Amino acid sequence: MVIHRKHLVRFALVVVALFVIAFPLGDKQHGIGKHSSVAAAFGQAIFVTFLIAFLLLIAATVVSLVQLLVRSRAKA
């Protein structure tokens, strides 16, 4: 499967959206989570999801660059 630039951009937008959602919720000591345990738990879960998605984005970017390199060498 070829990873296109369009897919990477969409995935990056999802990662940014996860961070934007998790940031104001915070955890037990920061943000809205300081006043609500439900918001703290939800914010922590979204933040962990953001971290995992960010690592997957880095891996997908590396794979995409390797695929691009292989395709460009095959054409030459």
GROMACS .gro file of N, CA, C and O in nm:
model
  304
    1MET      N    1   0.084  -0.117   0.000
    1MET     CA    2   0.000   0.000   0.000
    1MET      C    3   0.089   0.124   0.000
    1MET      O    4   0.181   0.137   0.079
    2VAL      N    5   0.057   0.213  -0.088
    2VAL     CA    6   0.134   0.336  -0.100
    2VAL      C    7   0.070   0.442  -0.010
    2VAL      O    8  -0.052   0.461  -0.010
    3ILE      N    9   0.153   0.510   0.067
    3ILE     CA   10   0.106   0.617   0.153
    3ILE      C   11   0.123   0.748   0.078
    3ILE      O   12   0.236   0.790   0.050
    4HIS      N   13   0.013   0.811   0.044
    4HIS     CA   14   0.017   0.936  -0.031
    4HIS      C   15   0.023   1.056   0.063
    4HIS      O   16  -0.011   1.047   0.181
    5ARG      N   17   0.063   1.168   0.007
    5ARG     CA   18   0.074   1.291   0.084
    5ARG      C   19  -0.062   1.332   0.141
    5ARG      O   20  -0.071   1.381   0.253
    6LYS      N   21  -0.168   1.309   0.065
    6LYS     CA   22  -0.303   1.344   0.110
    6LYS      C   23  -0.338   1.270   0.239
    6LYS      O   24  -0.396   1.328   0.331
    7HIS      N   25  -0.301   1.142   0.246
    7HIS     CA   26  -0.328   1.064   0.367
    7HIS      C   27  -0.248   1.116   0.486
    7HIS      O   28  -0.299   1.123   0.598
    8LEU      N   29  -0.124   1.153   0.462
    8LEU     CA   30  -0.041   1.205   0.571
    8LEU      C   31  -0.096   1.338   0.623
    8LEU      O   32  -0.098   1.361   0.745
    9VAL      N   33  -0.143   1.423   0.533
    9VAL     CA   34  -0.197   1.552   0.576
    9VAL      C   35  -0.325   1.531   0.657
    9VAL      O   36  -0.343   1.594   0.761
   10ARG      N   37  -0.412   1.442   0.612
   10ARG     CA   38  -0.534   1.414   0.688
   10ARG      C   39  -0.502   1.356   0.825
   10ARG      O   40  -0.564   1.392   0.925
   11PHE      N   41  -0.407   1.266   0.829
   11PHE     CA   42  -0.368   1.205   0.956
   11PHE      C   43  -0.308   1.310   1.049
   11PHE      O   44  -0.334   1.311   1.169
   12ALA      N   45  -0.228   1.400   0.994
   12ALA     CA   46  -0.170   1.508   1.074
   12ALA      C   47  -0.279   1.598   1.130
   12ALA      O   48  -0.272   1.643   1.245
   13LEU      N   49  -0.383   1.625   1.051
   13LEU     CA   50  -0.494   1.706   1.099
   13LEU      C   51  -0.568   1.637   1.214
   13LEU      O   52  -0.610   1.702   1.310
   14VAL      N   53  -0.582   1.505   1.206
   14VAL     CA   54  -0.645   1.430   1.315
   14VAL      C   55  -0.559   1.439   1.441
   14VAL      O   56  -0.612   1.458   1.552
   15VAL      N   57  -0.429   1.427   1.426
   15VAL     CA   58  -0.339   1.435   1.542
   15VAL      C   59  -0.348   1.573   1.607
   15VAL      O   60  -0.357   1.585   1.729
   16VAL      N   61  -0.349   1.677   1.525
   16VAL     CA   62  -0.360   1.813   1.579
   16VAL      C   63  -0.495   1.832   1.649
   16VAL      O   64  -0.503   1.892   1.757
   17ALA      N   65  -0.601   1.779   1.589
   17ALA     CA   66  -0.734   1.790   1.651
   17ALA      C   67  -0.738   1.719   1.786
   17ALA      O   68  -0.799   1.770   1.882
   18LEU      N   69  -0.675   1.604   1.796
   18LEU     CA   70  -0.670   1.534   1.925
   18LEU      C   71  -0.600   1.618   2.031
   18LEU      O   72  -0.645   1.626   2.145
   19PHE      N   73  -0.492   1.683   1.992
   19PHE     CA   74  -0.420   1.766   2.088
   19PHE      C   75  -0.504   1.887   2.128
   19PHE      O   76  -0.510   1.923   2.247
   20VAL      N   77  -0.569   1.949   2.030
   20VAL     CA   78  -0.651   2.067   2.059
   20VAL      C   79  -0.767   2.031   2.152
   20VAL      O   80  -0.805   2.110   2.238
   21ILE      N   81  -0.821   1.911   2.138
   21ILE     CA   82  -0.930   1.868   2.226
   21ILE      C   83  -0.877   1.835   2.365
   21ILE      O   84  -0.938   1.870   2.467
   22ALA      N   85  -0.763   1.767   2.372
   22ALA     CA   86  -0.709   1.723   2.501
   22ALA      C   87  -0.651   1.837   2.583
   22ALA      O   88  -0.655   1.833   2.707
   23PHE      N   89  -0.598   1.939   2.519
   23PHE     CA   90  -0.527   2.045   2.592
   23PHE      C   91  -0.614   2.117   2.695
   23PHE      O   92  -0.573   2.130   2.811
   24PRO      N   93  -0.733   2.165   2.660
   24PRO     CA   94  -0.810   2.236   2.764
   24PRO      C   95  -0.867   2.144   2.872
   24PRO      O   96  -0.893   2.189   2.984
   25LEU      N   97  -0.885   2.016   2.840
   25LEU     CA   98  -0.938   1.923   2.940
   25LEU      C   99  -0.837   1.896   3.050
   25LEU      O  100  -0.872   1.887   3.168
   26GLY      N  101  -0.711   1.882   3.012
   26GLY     CA  102  -0.605   1.864   3.109
   26GLY      C  103  -0.612   1.733   3.184
   26GLY      O  104  -0.668   1.634   3.137
   27ASP      N  105  -0.553   1.733   3.303
   27ASP     CA  106  -0.554   1.615   3.390
   27ASP      C  107  -0.598   1.659   3.529
   27ASP      O  108  -0.662   1.762   3.544
   28LYS      N  109  -0.563   1.583   3.631
   28LYS     CA  110  -0.609   1.615   3.767
   28LYS      C  111  -0.553   1.747   3.820
   28LYS      O  112  -0.612   1.807   3.908
   29GLN      N  113  -0.441   1.792   3.766
   29GLN     CA  114  -0.379   1.913   3.819
   29GLN      C  115  -0.390   2.034   3.727
   29GLN      O  116  -0.359   2.146   3.768
   30HIS      N  117  -0.432   2.015   3.601
   30HIS     CA  118  -0.434   2.125   3.505
   30HIS      C  119  -0.566   2.128   3.429
   30HIS      O  120  -0.630   2.025   3.410
   31GLY      N  121  -0.602   2.246   3.382
   31GLY     CA  122  -0.717   2.261   3.295
   31GLY      C  123  -0.849   2.235   3.364
   31GLY      O  124  -0.863   2.246   3.486
   32ILE      N  125  -0.947   2.200   3.283
   32ILE     CA  126  -1.081   2.172   3.335
   32ILE      C  127  -1.079   2.051   3.428
   32ILE      O  128  -1.159   2.043   3.522
   33GLY      N  129  -0.987   1.959   3.405
   33GLY     CA  130  -0.977   1.838   3.486
   33GLY      C  131  -0.945   1.865   3.632
   33GLY      O  132  -0.968   1.781   3.718
   34LYS      N  133  -0.895   1.984   3.660
   34LYS     CA  134  -0.866   2.021   3.799
   34LYS      C  135  -0.996   2.027   3.881
   34LYS      O  136  -0.996   2.000   4.000
   35HIS      N  137  -1.106   2.059   3.814
   35HIS     CA  138  -1.234   2.076   3.882
   35HIS      C  139  -1.331   1.961   3.861
   35HIS      O  140  -1.433   1.954   3.927
   36SER      N  141  -1.300   1.872   3.766
   36SER     CA  142  -1.393   1.763   3.734
   36SER      C  143  -1.313   1.636   3.708
   36SER      O  144  -1.228   1.632   3.618
   37SER      N  145  -1.343   1.532   3.782
   37SER     CA  146  -1.270   1.406   3.763
   37SER      C  147  -1.306   1.340   3.631
   37SER      O  148  -1.221   1.273   3.570
   38VAL      N  149  -1.429   1.359   3.583
   38VAL     CA  150  -1.470   1.302   3.455
   38VAL      C  151  -1.392   1.370   3.342
   38VAL      O  152  -1.341   1.302   3.251
   39ALA      N  153  -1.380   1.502   3.347
   39ALA     CA  154  -1.304   1.575   3.245
   39ALA      C  155  -1.156   1.536   3.250
   39ALA      O  156  -1.090   1.525   3.146
   40ALA      N  157  -1.104   1.513   3.370
   40ALA     CA  158  -0.964   1.473   3.384
   40ALA      C  159  -0.940   1.337   3.320
   40ALA      O  160  -0.841   1.318   3.248
   41ALA      N  161  -1.029   1.243   3.345
   41ALA     CA  162  -1.014   1.110   3.287
   41ALA      C  163  -1.028   1.114   3.135
   41ALA      O  164  -0.951   1.050   3.063
   42PHE      N  165  -1.126   1.190   3.088
   42PHE     CA  166  -1.147   1.202   2.944
   42PHE      C  167  -1.029   1.271   2.877
   42PHE      O  168  -0.981   1.229   2.771
   43GLY      N  169  -0.979   1.378   2.938
   43GLY     CA  170  -0.863   1.450   2.885
   43GLY      C  171  -0.739   1.364   2.881
   43GLY      O  172  -0.662   1.366   2.784
   44GLN      N  173  -0.719   1.284   2.984
   44GLN     CA  174  -0.603   1.195   2.988
   44GLN      C  175  -0.613   1.088   2.880
   44GLN      O  176  -0.514   1.056   2.814
   45ALA      N  177  -0.732   1.033   2.860
   45ALA     CA  178  -0.752   0.931   2.756
   45ALA      C  179  -0.728   0.989   2.617
   45ALA      O  180  -0.663   0.925   2.533
   46ILE      N  181  -0.776   1.108   2.593
   46ILE     CA  182  -0.755   1.171   2.462
   46ILE      C  183  -0.608   1.204   2.443
   46ILE      O  184  -0.553   1.190   2.333
   47PHE      N  185  -0.541   1.248   2.549
   47PHE     CA  186  -0.399   1.280   2.537
   47PHE      C  187  -0.316   1.155   2.505
   47PHE      O  188  -0.224   1.160   2.423
   48VAL      N  189  -0.347   1.043   2.568
   48VAL     CA  190  -0.276   0.918   2.539
   48VAL      C  191  -0.303   0.877   2.393
   48VAL      O  192  -0.212   0.833   2.322
   49THR      N  193  -0.426   0.895   2.348
   49THR     CA  194  -0.459   0.866   2.208
   49THR      C  195  -0.379   0.956   2.115
   49THR      O  196  -0.330   0.912   2.011
   50PHE      N  197  -0.365   1.084   2.152
   50PHE     CA  198  -0.283   1.177   2.074
   50PHE      C  199  -0.139   1.129   2.065
   50PHE      O  200  -0.079   1.132   1.957
   51LEU      N  201  -0.082   1.086   2.177
   51LEU     CA  202   0.057   1.039   2.175
   51LEU      C  203   0.076   0.918   2.084
   51LEU      O  204   0.172   0.912   2.007
   52ILE      N  205  -0.017   0.824   2.092
   52ILE     CA  206  -0.008   0.705   2.007
   52ILE      C  207  -0.023   0.744   1.860
   52ILE      O  208   0.053   0.697   1.773
   53ALA      N  209  -0.118   0.832   1.831
   53ALA     CA  210  -0.139   0.876   1.692
   53ALA      C  211  -0.018   0.952   1.640
   53ALA      O  212   0.019   0.940   1.523
   54PHE      N  213   0.045   1.031   1.727
   54PHE     CA  214   0.164   1.105   1.686
   54PHE      C  215   0.278   1.010   1.649
   54PHE      O  216   0.348   1.030   1.549
   55LEU      N  217   0.297   0.906   1.728
   55LEU     CA  218   0.400   0.807   1.696
   55LEU      C  219   0.369   0.735   1.566
   55LEU      O  220   0.458   0.709   1.484
   56LEU      N  221   0.241   0.703   1.544
   56LEU     CA  222   0.202   0.640   1.419
   56LEU      C  223   0.221   0.733   1.300
   56LEU      O  224   0.257   0.689   1.191
   57LEU      N  225   0.198   0.863   1.320
   57LEU     CA  226   0.222   0.961   1.213
   57LEU      C  227   0.370   0.966   1.177
   57LEU      O  228   0.405   0.972   1.058
   58ILE      N  229   0.456   0.962   1.276
   58ILE     CA  230   0.600   0.962   1.248
   58ILE      C  231   0.638   0.836   1.171
   58ILE      O  232   0.712   0.844   1.072
   59ALA      N  233   0.586   0.721   1.211
   59ALA     CA  234   0.616   0.597   1.141
   59ALA      C  235   0.563   0.601   0.999
   59ALA      O  236   0.632   0.559   0.905
   60ALA      N  237   0.442   0.652   0.978
   60ALA     CA  238   0.385   0.660   0.844
   60ALA      C  239   0.465   0.756   0.756
   60ALA      O  240   0.482   0.730   0.636
   61THR      N  241   0.516   0.863   0.814
   61THR     CA  242   0.598   0.957   0.738
   61THR      C  243   0.728   0.892   0.694
   61THR      O  244   0.771   0.908   0.579
   62VAL      N  245   0.791   0.818   0.783
   62VAL     CA  246   0.915   0.749   0.747
   62VAL      C  247   0.890   0.646   0.638
   62VAL      O  248   0.965   0.639   0.539
   63VAL      N  249   0.784   0.569   0.649
   63VAL     CA  250   0.750   0.469   0.548
   63VAL      C  251   0.721   0.538   0.415
   63VAL      O  252   0.764   0.491   0.309
   64SER      N  253   0.650   0.650   0.419
   64SER     CA  254   0.620   0.723   0.296
   64SER      C  255   0.747   0.774   0.229
   64SER      O  256   0.760   0.767   0.106
   65LEU      N  257   0.841   0.824   0.307
   65LEU     CA  258   0.967   0.870   0.250
   65LEU      C  259   1.047   0.755   0.190
   65LEU      O  260   1.109   0.771   0.083
   66VAL      N  261   1.047   0.641   0.255
   66VAL     CA  262   1.117   0.523   0.200
   66VAL      C  263   1.050   0.479   0.069
   66VAL      O  264   1.119   0.449  -0.029
   67GLN      N  265   0.917   0.478   0.066
   67GLN     CA  266   0.847   0.441  -0.056
   67GLN      C  267   0.879   0.538  -0.169
   67GLN      O  268   0.899   0.497  -0.283
   68LEU      N  269   0.883   0.667  -0.137
   68LEU     CA  270   0.916   0.768  -0.237
   68LEU      C  271   1.056   0.746  -0.291
   68LEU      O  272   1.081   0.755  -0.412
   69LEU      N  273   1.150   0.715  -0.203
   69LEU     CA  274   1.289   0.689  -0.244
   69LEU      C  275   1.297   0.566  -0.334
   69LEU      O  276   1.365   0.569  -0.438
   70VAL      N  277   1.228   0.461  -0.298
   70VAL     CA  278   1.230   0.338  -0.378
   70VAL      C  279   1.168   0.363  -0.516
   70VAL      O  280   1.221   0.317  -0.618
   71ARG      N  281   1.055   0.434  -0.520
   71ARG     CA  282   0.990   0.462  -0.649
   71ARG      C  283   1.076   0.551  -0.737
   71ARG      O  284   1.082   0.531  -0.858
   72SER      N  285   1.145   0.648  -0.677
   72SER     CA  286   1.227   0.739  -0.758
   72SER      C  287   1.349   0.665  -0.812
   72SER      O  288   1.394   0.693  -0.925
   73ARG      N  289   1.403   0.572  -0.739
   73ARG     CA  290   1.518   0.493  -0.788
   73ARG      C  291   1.476   0.394  -0.894
   73ARG      O  292   1.552   0.360  -0.982
   74ALA      N  293   1.353   0.343  -0.885
   74ALA     CA  294   1.304   0.247  -0.983
   74ALA      C  295   1.281   0.314  -1.118
   74ALA      O  296   1.297   0.252  -1.223
   75LYS      N  297   1.244   0.442  -1.117
   75LYS     CA  298   1.221   0.517  -1.242
   75LYS      C  299   1.352   0.550  -1.311
   75LYS      O  300   1.357   0.560  -1.431
   76ALA      N  301   1.458   0.570  -1.234
   76ALA     CA  302   1.586   0.611  -1.291
   76ALA      C  303   1.661   0.500  -1.357
   76ALA      O  304   1.635   0.391  -1.372
   0.00000   0.00000   0.00000
